[in-house]
Short mmCIF file of C-alpha atoms in Angstrom, two decimals:
data_model
loop_
_atom_site.label_atom_id
_atom_site.label_comp_id
_atom_site.label_asym_id
_atom_site.label_seq_id
_atom_site.Cartn_x
_atom_site.Cartn_y
_atom_site.Cartn_z
CA MET E 1 98.47 126.82 119.90
CA ALA E 2 99.10 130.02 121.84
CA MET E 3 99.22 129.66 125.58
CA THR E 4 96.95 131.89 127.58
CA SER E 5 98.39 134.77 129.55
CA LEU E 6 99.02 134.38 133.23
CA SER E 7 97.69 137.76 134.12
CA SER E 8 93.98 138.31 134.31
CA PRO E 9 92.38 141.55 133.24
CA GLY E 10 93.01 144.19 135.82
CA THR E 11 96.22 142.65 137.15
CA SER E 12 98.47 145.73 137.24
CA ASN E 13 101.22 144.58 139.59
CA PRO E 14 102.70 141.17 138.74
CA LEU E 15 105.14 141.31 141.69
CA ALA E 16 102.29 141.88 144.14
CA ALA E 17 100.43 138.97 142.57
CA GLY E 18 103.56 136.84 142.88
CA TYR E 19 104.07 137.61 146.56
CA ALA E 20 100.38 137.02 147.24
CA GLY E 21 100.54 133.70 145.40
CA ALA E 22 103.57 132.62 147.41
CA ALA E 23 101.91 133.58 150.70
CA VAL E 24 98.74 131.68 149.83
CA THR E 25 100.80 128.67 148.82
CA VAL E 26 102.69 128.32 152.09
CA LEU E 27 99.56 128.81 154.18
CA ILE E 28 97.81 126.01 152.29
CA TRP E 29 100.86 123.73 152.32
CA ALA E 30 101.12 123.99 156.09
CA THR E 31 97.49 122.91 156.31
CA TRP E 32 98.21 120.10 153.85
CA VAL E 33 101.05 118.73 156.00
CA VAL E 34 98.79 118.60 159.06
CA ALA E 35 95.82 117.17 157.12
CA THR E 36 97.96 114.49 155.47
CA ARG E 37 99.47 113.56 158.82
CA HIS E 38 95.92 113.29 160.20
CA THR E 39 95.02 110.61 157.63
CA ALA E 40 97.29 108.19 159.52
CA ALA E 41 94.47 107.94 162.06
CA THR E 42 91.83 107.19 159.39
CA PRO E 43 91.20 104.26 157.01
CA LEU E 44 92.37 106.42 154.10
CA GLY E 45 95.59 105.39 152.36
CA THR E 46 97.85 107.38 150.08
CA VAL E 47 96.01 106.20 146.94
CA ASP E 48 92.70 107.36 148.41
CA ILE E 49 94.11 110.78 149.28
CA GLY E 50 95.71 111.04 145.84
CA LEU E 51 92.35 110.38 144.17
CA ILE E 52 90.87 113.24 146.18
CA ARG E 53 93.81 115.62 145.79
CA TYR E 54 93.94 115.35 142.00
CA GLY E 55 90.40 114.23 141.18
CA VAL E 56 88.76 117.40 142.47
CA PRO E 57 90.93 119.85 140.46
CA ALA E 58 90.95 117.54 137.41
CA ILE E 59 87.15 117.75 137.29
CA LEU E 60 86.93 121.47 138.05
CA LEU E 61 89.66 122.31 135.51
CA ALA E 62 88.41 119.94 132.80
CA PRO E 63 87.59 122.82 130.41
CA VAL E 64 91.24 123.96 130.66
CA TRP E 65 93.00 120.62 130.00
CA LEU E 66 90.44 119.64 127.37
CA ARG E 67 91.33 122.85 125.52
CA THR E 68 95.10 122.52 125.80
CA GLY E 69 95.20 118.72 125.56
CA LEU E 70 97.10 116.40 127.87
CA LEU E 71 100.19 116.96 125.74
CA PRO E 72 100.04 120.69 124.91
CA LYS E 73 101.56 121.72 121.61
CA GLY E 74 104.84 123.55 121.96
CA VAL E 75 105.63 122.06 125.38
CA PRO E 76 108.46 119.48 125.24
CA LEU E 77 107.45 116.06 126.55
CA ARG E 78 110.31 116.04 129.06
CA LEU E 79 108.90 119.17 130.71
CA VAL E 80 105.45 117.59 130.96
CA VAL E 81 106.96 114.48 132.58
CA VAL E 82 109.00 116.51 135.08
CA MET E 83 105.99 118.67 135.95
CA VAL E 84 103.66 115.72 136.52
CA ALA E 85 106.28 113.80 138.51
CA GLY E 86 107.43 116.84 140.46
CA ALA E 87 104.05 118.20 141.59
CA GLY E 88 101.81 115.24 140.81
CA ALA E 89 101.45 111.54 141.44
CA LEU E 90 105.07 110.60 142.20
CA PHE E 91 105.65 113.60 144.45
CA PHE E 92 102.42 112.98 146.31
CA GLN E 93 102.90 109.25 146.87
CA ILE E 94 106.43 109.77 148.19
CA THR E 95 105.58 112.64 150.53
CA ALA E 96 102.25 111.22 151.73
CA ALA E 97 103.87 107.89 152.58
CA ALA E 98 106.56 109.72 154.56
CA LEU E 99 104.08 111.98 156.38
CA HIS E 100 102.05 108.94 157.43
CA VAL E 101 104.96 107.88 159.65
CA THR E 102 106.47 111.29 160.43
CA PRO E 103 105.15 113.87 162.93
CA ALA E 104 103.90 117.08 161.34
CA ALA E 105 106.67 119.34 162.67
CA PRO E 106 109.77 117.46 161.43
CA GLY E 107 107.84 116.41 158.32
CA GLY E 108 107.10 120.00 157.39
CA ILE E 109 110.69 120.97 158.20
CA LEU E 110 112.31 118.37 155.97
CA LEU E 111 109.92 118.95 153.07
CA GLY E 112 109.33 122.71 153.09
CA GLY E 113 112.81 123.57 154.29
CA SER E 114 114.52 121.49 151.62
CA MET E 115 112.52 122.94 148.72
CA PRO E 116 114.21 126.35 148.39
CA LEU E 117 117.66 124.82 148.76
CA ALA E 118 116.99 122.14 146.13
CA THR E 119 115.49 124.70 143.76
CA ALA E 120 118.43 127.06 144.15
CA LEU E 121 120.99 124.28 143.65
CA ILE E 122 119.26 122.99 140.50
CA GLY E 123 119.08 126.53 139.17
CA MET E 124 122.79 127.09 139.77
CA VAL E 125 124.02 123.72 138.49
CA LEU E 126 121.74 123.16 135.49
CA PHE E 127 120.69 126.64 134.44
CA GLY E 128 123.60 128.85 135.43
CA GLU E 129 121.66 130.97 137.91
CA ARG E 130 123.88 133.11 140.11
CA PRO E 131 122.12 134.35 143.26
CA ASP E 132 123.62 137.49 144.80
CA ARG E 133 125.09 137.65 148.29
CA MET E 134 121.83 138.67 149.91
CA ARG E 135 119.99 135.68 148.46
CA LEU E 136 122.83 133.34 149.42
CA ALA E 137 122.69 134.72 152.96
CA GLY E 138 118.95 134.12 152.93
CA LEU E 139 119.42 130.48 151.91
CA GLY E 140 121.96 130.09 154.69
CA ALA E 141 119.48 131.50 157.20
CA ILE E 142 116.77 129.15 155.95
CA VAL E 143 119.08 126.16 156.37
CA SER E 144 120.01 127.36 159.88
CA GLY E 145 116.36 127.72 160.87
CA VAL E 146 115.52 124.30 159.48
CA VAL E 147 118.38 122.74 161.46
CA ILE E 148 117.14 124.39 164.66
CA LEU E 149 113.59 123.17 164.11
CA LEU E 150 114.69 119.70 163.10
CA ALA E 151 116.96 119.29 166.13
CA ALA E 152 114.18 120.40 168.47
CA SER E 153 111.64 118.11 166.81
CA LEU E 154 113.90 115.07 166.88
CA GLN E 155 114.56 115.51 170.60
CA LYS E 156 110.84 115.55 171.31
CA SER E 157 109.32 113.09 168.85
CA GLY E 158 111.97 111.01 167.13
CA MET E 159 111.74 110.12 163.49
CA THR E 160 112.19 107.14 161.19
CA MET E 161 114.64 106.95 158.30
CA THR E 162 111.64 106.96 155.95
CA GLY E 163 111.10 110.66 156.54
CA PHE E 164 114.79 111.49 156.30
CA VAL E 165 115.02 109.86 152.86
CA LEU E 166 111.62 110.44 151.24
CA LEU E 167 110.85 114.02 152.23
CA PRO E 168 114.06 115.58 150.83
CA LEU E 169 113.47 113.46 147.71
CA GLY E 170 110.03 115.01 147.48
CA ALA E 171 111.62 118.45 147.79
CA VAL E 172 113.94 117.67 144.85
CA LEU E 173 110.95 116.55 142.76
CA TRP E 174 109.11 119.78 143.55
CA ALA E 175 112.19 121.80 142.66
CA GLY E 176 112.19 120.02 139.30
CA PHE E 177 108.56 121.02 138.79
CA THR E 178 109.41 124.62 139.65
CA HIS E 179 112.04 124.89 136.92
CA ALA E 180 110.09 122.83 134.37
CA PHE E 181 106.93 124.89 134.78
CA ARG E 182 108.85 128.14 134.47
CA ARG E 183 110.20 126.98 131.09
CA SER E 184 106.98 125.39 129.81
CA GLY E 185 105.22 128.54 128.65
CA LEU E 186 102.02 127.38 130.35
CA SER E 187 99.92 129.69 132.47
CA ALA E 188 99.41 128.91 136.15
CA LEU E 189 95.91 127.59 135.45
CA GLU E 190 97.10 125.42 132.55
CA GLY E 191 99.93 124.00 134.64
CA ALA E 192 97.57 123.15 137.49
CA ALA E 193 95.10 121.51 135.10
CA LEU E 194 97.77 119.43 133.36
CA VAL E 195 99.27 118.12 136.61
CA ALA E 196 95.84 117.34 138.06
CA ALA E 197 94.55 115.50 134.97
CA TRP E 198 97.59 113.27 134.52
CA SER E 199 97.91 112.58 138.24
CA PHE E 200 94.24 111.68 138.57
CA LEU E 201 94.58 109.19 135.71
CA ILE E 202 97.65 107.67 137.37
CA HIS E 203 95.82 107.34 140.68
CA LEU E 204 92.86 105.70 138.97
CA GLY E 205 95.33 103.11 137.70
CA LEU E 206 96.78 102.67 141.19
CA ALA E 207 93.27 102.28 142.63
CA ALA E 208 92.46 99.61 140.05
CA VAL E 209 95.53 97.63 141.14
CA PHE E 210 95.57 98.21 144.91
CA GLY E 211 91.95 99.10 145.64
CA THR E 212 90.63 102.00 147.75
CA HIS E 213 89.25 102.59 151.23
CA LEU E 214 87.17 105.65 150.45
CA ALA E 215 83.93 103.90 151.40
CA ALA E 216 85.32 103.07 154.86
CA ALA E 217 86.09 106.69 155.76
CA SER E 218 83.69 108.87 157.72
CA LEU E 219 82.01 111.84 156.09
CA PRO E 220 83.89 114.37 158.28
CA ASP E 221 87.23 112.80 157.30
CA LEU E 222 86.28 112.84 153.62
CA ALA E 223 85.08 116.45 153.84
CA LEU E 224 88.35 117.50 155.49
CA GLN E 225 90.41 115.85 152.74
CA VAL E 226 88.27 117.19 149.91
CA ALA E 227 88.70 120.71 151.29
CA SER E 228 92.39 120.52 152.25
CA GLN E 229 93.69 118.19 149.55
CA GLY E 230 91.40 118.65 146.56
CA ILE E 231 90.33 122.28 146.68
CA LEU E 232 93.09 124.02 148.62
CA SER E 233 96.25 121.99 147.87
CA GLY E 234 95.35 120.45 144.52
CA LEU E 235 93.70 123.50 142.98
CA VAL E 236 94.31 126.79 144.79
CA ALA E 237 97.91 126.19 145.94
CA THR E 238 99.08 124.82 142.59
CA PHE E 239 97.61 127.82 140.79
CA ALA E 240 99.00 130.25 143.40
CA TYR E 241 102.49 128.73 143.21
CA GLY E 242 102.43 128.90 139.42
CA THR E 243 101.53 132.58 139.71
CA ALA E 244 104.46 133.12 142.08
CA ILE E 245 106.89 131.36 139.72
CA ARG E 246 105.76 133.46 136.77
CA ALA E 247 106.07 136.74 138.69
CA LEU E 248 109.11 136.12 140.92
CA GLY E 249 111.13 133.38 139.21
CA GLY E 250 111.60 129.81 140.32
CA SER E 251 114.22 130.17 143.04
CA GLN E 252 112.60 133.24 144.60
CA ALA E 253 109.14 131.64 144.63
CA ALA E 254 110.56 128.47 146.18
CA ALA E 255 112.21 130.50 148.94
CA PHE E 256 108.78 131.18 150.40
CA THR E 257 108.22 127.45 150.98
CA ALA E 258 110.64 127.69 153.91
CA ILE E 259 107.83 129.35 155.88
CA THR E 260 105.89 126.09 155.64
CA PRO E 261 107.87 124.31 158.41
CA VAL E 262 107.14 127.13 160.85
CA LEU E 263 103.42 127.08 160.08
CA ALA E 264 103.33 123.26 160.08
CA THR E 265 104.98 123.26 163.50
CA LEU E 266 102.35 125.68 164.77
CA GLY E 267 99.60 123.56 163.21
CA GLY E 268 101.01 120.43 164.80
CA ALA E 269 100.97 122.17 168.18
CA VAL E 270 97.41 123.44 167.83
CA PHE E 271 95.70 120.51 166.10
CA LEU E 272 97.87 117.46 166.85
CA GLY E 273 99.09 118.24 170.36
CA GLU E 274 102.78 118.66 169.47
CA SER E 275 104.75 121.05 171.69
CA PHE E 276 105.92 124.51 170.62
CA GLY E 277 108.67 126.31 172.53
CA ALA E 278 111.67 128.63 172.41
CA ALA E 279 113.53 126.64 169.73
CA GLU E 280 110.55 126.85 167.39
CA MET E 281 110.19 130.59 168.00
CA ALA E 282 113.90 131.17 167.30
CA ALA E 283 113.71 129.09 164.13
CA ALA E 284 110.65 131.03 162.98
CA LEU E 285 112.54 134.32 163.23
CA VAL E 286 115.62 132.94 161.45
CA VAL E 287 113.61 131.34 158.65
CA GLY E 288 111.48 134.48 158.24
CA ALA E 289 114.62 136.58 157.83
CA GLY E 290 116.00 134.04 155.37
CA VAL E 291 112.88 134.16 153.26
CA ALA E 292 112.96 137.96 153.15
CA LEU E 293 116.58 137.91 151.96
CA SER E 294 116.03 135.06 149.49
CA THR E 295 113.20 136.81 147.70
CA GLY E 296 115.58 139.58 146.63
CA VAL E 297 113.71 142.38 148.41
CA PHE E 298 116.97 143.62 149.96
CA SER E 299 119.22 142.81 147.01
CA PRO E 300 120.97 145.64 145.16
CA LYS E 301 118.91 146.93 142.25
CA ARG E 302 120.47 146.45 138.83
#
């Protein structure tokens, strides 16, 4: 079976589409961190949120995964497993559990800030990628900005070991998805549909074992999660990130995720009452510079 093309008719600039996809992704992910943190104050558990996050796109993208099948021909099973684990049920349960007990700012820092580093390291160790000096400098700047933000957040809010362990693990899982998707041959829409379908089935199994609290949640809380988790994070962001990977490459697309901590910190300040000061502003500038360098915009042309 031939996989469909990533580009839609009329798409004349893949790089522009890639940068746009990356920008959309980080904006949505920052919202997702804040929205997931908000569920700690509701009756909704991680299984409930997972049902929403993957159920909505699984239903909307049913024509896509019904056409390709849950095990698409020509895609090695190991890549399917890594994709579903890295961006699906396992990733979500680990990160959602951590965000339930971690303030939005340090949570976004540990997750979003670790993603580009994990992706770059996997690319170098397993696939022989060799980033140039500009990109290495960018990764260094990202790490520096993350350290600044994390230090400031820990002084203000404190944090449990759960976040320290689970959120970087989630970043490694997402890095695995990034590389697996890039090598799968699937389009961004096909990748999003496959992850959503399998993850929804897994969460249905979890709900059958552990039960759900969806009926106990208020309509405003459910509406917020359907919008932020199901439509934006589960559907739009997964498609946008796949577009960025196809156009920019895995490590370069992942570099943009370092903007997420800055936006999550801002969101925590605006919506959750967390403070935002000079340390956060400094980190935002450092991380922004790191992202610009990591994307290769300033790298020598070959």
